[in-house]
Amino acid sequence: MKIAAFTMFGITFKPLSEASLEMVRIWRNSDDVRLFMQYQEIITPDQQKTWFQQLDKSTNYYFVVYQNEIPFGVYNVKDIDFELGIGELGAYLKNKFFWDGDVCMRASLAIIIFAFETIKLSTFKSHVLKNNKKVLAYNQQMGFQINEKIDDSISFELHLTKEDFYANKKIIRLTKYLEIN
């Protein structure tokens, strides 16, 4: 499935392109981002290009996200298994200042709805470092639950099903509000 740019809740998602690789590499290498990733080494331009060239774009969707034409982060659904209807959700923001306000929430809800409705996933998983309390709490507010069966010393594996997401009355009220604001 080829994915095009889309806009939802005032956030525009543009597929990651070669032209944006250096910009997102700089963001990814910043201490605001890198120190909260499982892989914390500095990524070189060559490593970034190699990763992008080897990326299976039929099962890994990476987007640069924009509000009012200003790029502020990267959101992705990766390692998609279309047969099982599962994929892994990930995101990082340009810097910590974008945590304030509602752009992160708008983008998170949009990518979740996109994955459930457009690419027809039924379950998300996500990995969050155990010391990243803010992101863990944020994901739990979005409806993700810790998978207690996975014992990893570094990170939690979280799950969110389509059924649980749409059963969350707070999330549904919020998405209806965002549709008109």
C-alpha positions as YAML, in Angstrom:
chain: A
units: angstrom
residues:
- id: 1
  name: MET
  ca: [0.00, 0.00, 0.00]
- id: 2
  name: LYS
  ca: [1.47, 3.35, -1.04]
- id: 3
  name: ILE
  ca: [0.75, 6.02, 1.52]
- id: 4
  name: ALA
  ca: [0.22, 9.66, 0.59]
- id: 5
  name: ALA
  ca: [0.29, 12.77, 2.74]
- id: 6
  name: PHE
  ca: [-2.80, 13.35, 4.85]
- id: 7
  name: THR
  ca: [-4.14, 15.93, 7.29]
- id: 8
  name: MET
  ca: [-6.21, 15.27, 10.39]
- id: 9
  name: PHE
  ca: [-6.96, 17.46, 13.43]
- id: 10
  name: GLY
  ca: [-4.89, 20.29, 11.93]
- id: 11
  name: ILE
  ca: [-1.74, 18.14, 11.64]
- id: 12
  name: THR
  ca: [-0.28, 17.25, 8.25]
- id: 13
  name: PHE
  ca: [1.58, 13.97, 7.83]
- id: 14
  name: LYS
  ca: [4.02, 13.84, 4.92]
- id: 15
  name: PRO
  ca: [5.83, 10.59, 4.12]
- id: 16
  name: LEU
  ca: [9.49, 10.73, 5.12]
- id: 17
  name: SER
  ca: [11.57, 11.52, 2.05]
- id: 18
  name: GLU
  ca: [15.23, 11.68, 1.18]
- id: 19
  name: ALA
  ca: [14.93, 15.48, 1.27]
- id: 20
  name: SER
  ca: [13.93, 15.45, 4.96]
- id: 21
  name: LEU
  ca: [16.44, 12.83, 6.16]
- id: 22
  name: GLU
  ca: [19.07, 15.26, 7.40]
- id: 23
  name: MET
  ca: [16.53, 17.38, 9.27]
- id: 24
  name: VAL
  ca: [15.08, 14.38, 11.12]
- id: 25
  name: ARG
  ca: [18.56, 12.95, 11.75]
- id: 26
  name: ILE
  ca: [19.53, 16.18, 13.53]
- id: 27
  name: TRP
  ca: [16.35, 16.00, 15.63]
- id: 28
  name: ARG
  ca: [16.94, 12.30, 16.39]
- id: 29
  name: ASN
  ca: [20.53, 13.00, 17.54]
- id: 30
  name: SER
  ca: [19.52, 15.79, 19.94]
- id: 31
  name: ASP
  ca: [19.67, 15.00, 23.65]
- id: 32
  name: ASP
  ca: [15.95, 15.83, 23.89]
- id: 33
  name: VAL
  ca: [15.25, 12.78, 21.70]
- id: 34
  name: ARG
  ca: [18.24, 10.41, 21.61]
- id: 35
  name: LEU
  ca: [18.42, 9.86, 25.36]
- id: 36
  name: PHE
  ca: [14.86, 8.49, 25.36]
- id: 37
  name: MET
  ca: [15.42, 5.96, 22.56]
- id: 38
  name: GLN
  ca: [16.55, 2.36, 22.88]
- id: 39
  name: TYR
  ca: [19.40, 3.06, 20.43]
- id: 40
  name: GLN
  ca: [21.17, 6.07, 21.92]
- id: 41
  name: GLU
  ca: [24.26, 6.38, 19.72]
- id: 42
  name: ILE
  ca: [24.76, 9.37, 17.42]
- id: 43
  name: ILE
  ca: [23.54, 8.51, 13.92]
- id: 44
  name: THR
  ca: [25.79, 9.58, 11.04]
- id: 45
  name: PRO
  ca: [24.46, 10.89, 7.71]
- id: 46
  name: ASP
  ca: [25.61, 7.65, 6.03]
- id: 47
  name: GLN
  ca: [23.86, 5.50, 8.63]
- id: 48
  name: GLN
  ca: [20.66, 7.50, 8.13]
- id: 49
  name: LYS
  ca: [20.81, 7.15, 4.33]
- id: 50
  name: THR
  ca: [21.53, 3.42, 4.55]
- id: 51
  name: TRP
  ca: [18.64, 2.90, 6.97]
- id: 52
  name: PHE
  ca: [16.27, 4.81, 4.67]
- id: 53
  name: GLN
  ca: [17.39, 2.93, 1.54]
- id: 54
  name: GLN
  ca: [16.93, -0.44, 3.26]
- id: 55
  name: LEU
  ca: [13.58, 0.47, 4.83]
- id: 56
  name: ASP
  ca: [10.72, -1.69, 3.53]
- id: 57
  name: LYS
  ca: [8.26, 1.08, 2.77]
- id: 58
  name: SER
  ca: [5.41, -1.39, 2.26]
- id: 59
  name: THR
  ca: [5.41, -2.34, 5.97]
- id: 60
  name: ASN
  ca: [7.01, 0.74, 7.57]
- id: 61
  name: TYR
  ca: [5.31, 4.13, 7.30]
- id: 62
  name: TYR
  ca: [7.33, 7.11, 8.52]
- id: 63
  name: PHE
  ca: [5.94, 10.65, 8.45]
- id: 64
  name: VAL
  ca: [7.28, 14.11, 9.15]
- id: 65
  name: VAL
  ca: [4.46, 15.96, 10.91]
- id: 66
  name: TYR
  ca: [3.60, 19.63, 10.47]
- id: 67
  name: GLN
  ca: [1.32, 22.19, 12.04]
- id: 68
  name: ASN
  ca: [0.79, 25.38, 10.05]
- id: 69
  name: GLU
  ca: [3.54, 24.17, 7.68]
- id: 70
  name: ILE
  ca: [6.08, 24.02, 10.53]
- id: 71
  name: PRO
  ca: [7.68, 20.57, 10.94]
- id: 72
  name: PHE
  ca: [7.74, 19.40, 14.55]
- id: 73
  name: GLY
  ca: [8.30, 15.65, 14.67]
- id: 74
  name: VAL
  ca: [8.35, 12.18, 13.21]
- id: 75
  name: TYR
  ca: [5.53, 9.64, 13.67]
- id: 76
  name: ASN
  ca: [5.63, 6.12, 12.39]
- id: 77
  name: VAL
  ca: [3.82, 2.83, 12.15]
- id: 78
  name: LYS
  ca: [6.43, 0.16, 11.53]
- id: 79
  name: ASP
  ca: [6.88, -3.59, 11.32]
- id: 80
  name: ILE
  ca: [3.31, -3.93, 10.09]
- id: 81
  name: ASP
  ca: [1.94, -7.45, 9.81]
- id: 82
  name: PHE
  ca: [-1.14, -7.00, 7.64]
- id: 83
  name: GLU
  ca: [-2.23, -10.60, 8.17]
- id: 84
  name: LEU
  ca: [-2.31, -10.21, 11.97]
- id: 85
  name: GLY
  ca: [-3.38, -6.54, 11.81]
- id: 86
  name: ILE
  ca: [-0.59, -5.37, 14.11]
- id: 87
  name: GLY
  ca: [2.05, -2.65, 13.88]
- id: 88
  name: GLU
  ca: [4.38, -0.76, 16.15]
- id: 89
  name: LEU
  ca: [3.70, 2.92, 16.82]
- id: 90
  name: GLY
  ca: [6.54, 5.34, 17.41]
- id: 91
  name: ALA
  ca: [7.13, 9.07, 17.53]
- id: 92
  name: TYR
  ca: [9.60, 11.73, 18.47]
- id: 93
  name: LEU
  ca: [9.33, 15.47, 18.52]
- id: 94
  name: LYS
  ca: [11.83, 18.02, 17.26]
- id: 95
  name: ASN
  ca: [12.53, 19.10, 20.84]
- id: 96
  name: LYS
  ca: [10.94, 19.09, 24.28]
- id: 97
  name: PHE
  ca: [9.18, 22.43, 23.71]
- id: 98
  name: PHE
  ca: [6.64, 20.70, 21.47]
- id: 99
  name: TRP
  ca: [5.35, 18.71, 24.43]
- id: 100
  name: ASP
  ca: [3.55, 21.84, 25.59]
- id: 101
  name: GLY
  ca: [0.28, 22.63, 23.86]
- id: 102
  name: ASP
  ca: [-1.82, 20.14, 21.97]
- id: 103
  name: VAL
  ca: [0.15, 19.33, 18.79]
- id: 104
  name: CYS
  ca: [1.50, 16.07, 20.18]
- id: 105
  name: MET
  ca: [-1.96, 14.89, 21.25]
- id: 106
  name: ARG
  ca: [-3.48, 15.87, 17.90]
- id: 107
  name: ALA
  ca: [-0.74, 14.01, 16.01]
- id: 108
  name: SER
  ca: [-0.96, 10.94, 18.24]
- id: 109
  name: LEU
  ca: [-4.72, 10.62, 17.84]
- id: 110
  name: ALA
  ca: [-4.43, 11.19, 14.10]
- id: 111
  name: ILE
  ca: [-1.80, 8.47, 13.54]
- id: 112
  name: ILE
  ca: [-3.78, 6.00, 15.66]
- id: 113
  name: ILE
  ca: [-7.01, 6.66, 13.74]
- id: 114
  name: PHE
  ca: [-5.12, 6.57, 10.43]
- id: 115
  name: ALA
  ca: [-3.66, 3.15, 11.29]
- id: 116
  name: PHE
  ca: [-6.96, 1.70, 12.48]
- id: 117
  name: GLU
  ca: [-9.11, 3.11, 9.68]
- id: 118
  name: THR
  ca: [-6.83, 3.50, 6.65]
- id: 119
  name: ILE
  ca: [-4.35, 0.67, 6.96]
- id: 120
  name: LYS
  ca: [-6.83, -1.49, 8.89]
- id: 121
  name: LEU
  ca: [-4.73, -2.45, 11.89]
- id: 122
  name: SER
  ca: [-6.46, -3.95, 14.91]
- id: 123
  name: THR
  ca: [-3.61, -3.68, 17.44]
- id: 124
  name: PHE
  ca: [-0.69, -1.39, 18.15]
- id: 125
  name: LYS
  ca: [2.33, -2.13, 20.20]
- id: 126
  name: SER
  ca: [4.84, 0.43, 21.37]
- id: 127
  name: HIS
  ca: [8.04, 0.38, 23.40]
- id: 128
  name: VAL
  ca: [8.79, 3.01, 26.05]
- id: 129
  name: LEU
  ca: [11.93, 3.16, 28.15]
- id: 130
  name: LYS
  ca: [11.14, 2.44, 31.78]
- id: 131
  name: ASN
  ca: [12.77, 5.70, 32.88]
- id: 132
  name: ASN
  ca: [10.64, 7.75, 30.45]
- id: 133
  name: LYS
  ca: [7.80, 8.31, 32.92]
- id: 134
  name: LYS
  ca: [6.25, 11.23, 31.01]
- id: 135
  name: VAL
  ca: [5.86, 9.28, 27.75]
- id: 136
  name: LEU
  ca: [4.68, 6.18, 29.61]
- id: 137
  name: ALA
  ca: [1.93, 8.20, 31.36]
- id: 138
  name: TYR
  ca: [1.03, 9.91, 28.06]
- id: 139
  name: ASN
  ca: [0.65, 6.56, 26.27]
- id: 140
  name: GLN
  ca: [-1.47, 5.20, 29.08]
- id: 141
  name: GLN
  ca: [-3.76, 8.25, 28.79]
- id: 142
  name: MET
  ca: [-4.13, 7.36, 25.10]
- id: 143
  name: GLY
  ca: [-5.31, 3.91, 26.18]
- id: 144
  name: PHE
  ca: [-2.13, 1.85, 25.86]
- id: 145
  name: GLN
  ca: [-1.68, -0.86, 28.48]
- id: 146
  name: ILE
  ca: [1.57, -2.44, 29.67]
- id: 147
  name: ASN
  ca: [2.03, -5.99, 28.43]
- id: 148
  name: GLU
  ca: [2.90, -7.75, 31.70]
- id: 149
  name: LYS
  ca: [3.97, -10.91, 29.80]
- id: 150
  name: ILE
  ca: [7.02, -9.18, 28.32]
- id: 151
  name: ASP
  ca: [9.88, -8.89, 30.82]
- id: 152
  name: ASP
  ca: [12.42, -6.42, 29.46]
- id: 153
  name: SER
  ca: [14.86, -4.68, 31.78]
- id: 154
  name: ILE
  ca: [15.05, -1.55, 29.58]
- id: 155
  name: SER
  ca: [11.57, -0.85, 28.28]
- id: 156
  name: PHE
  ca: [7.89, -1.57, 28.63]
- id: 157
  name: GLU
  ca: [5.97, -3.06, 25.73]
- id: 158
  name: LEU
  ca: [2.56, -1.41, 25.49]
- id: 159
  name: HIS
  ca: [-0.52, -2.53, 23.56]
- id: 160
  name: LEU
  ca: [-3.60, -0.72, 22.28]
- id: 161
  name: THR
  ca: [-6.43, -2.47, 20.48]
- id: 162
  name: LYS
  ca: [-8.86, -0.81, 18.14]
- id: 163
  name: GLU
  ca: [-11.71, -2.04, 20.31]
- id: 164
  name: ASP
  ca: [-10.24, -0.50, 23.48]
- id: 165
  name: PHE
  ca: [-9.43, 2.77, 21.71]
- id: 166
  name: TYR
  ca: [-12.97, 3.26, 20.40]
- id: 167
  name: ALA
  ca: [-14.49, 2.15, 23.73]
- id: 168
  name: ASN
  ca: [-12.68, 5.00, 25.52]
- id: 169
  name: LYS
  ca: [-15.37, 7.66, 25.89]
- id: 170
  name: LYS
  ca: [-12.87, 10.42, 26.74]
- id: 171
  name: ILE
  ca: [-10.90, 9.74, 23.56]
- id: 172
  name: ILE
  ca: [-14.05, 9.70, 21.43]
- id: 173
  name: ARG
  ca: [-15.26, 13.01, 22.90]
- id: 174
  name: LEU
  ca: [-11.83, 14.50, 22.32]
- id: 175
  name: THR
  ca: [-11.67, 13.37, 18.68]
- id: 176
  name: LYS
  ca: [-15.14, 14.80, 18.04]
- id: 177
  name: TYR
  ca: [-14.01, 18.10, 19.56]
- id: 178
  name: LEU
  ca: [-10.83, 18.13, 17.46]
- id: 179
  name: GLU
  ca: [-12.78, 17.47, 14.27]
- id: 180
  name: ILE
  ca: [-14.47, 20.86, 14.60]
- id: 181
  name: ASN
  ca: [-11.64, 22.86, 16.24]
...
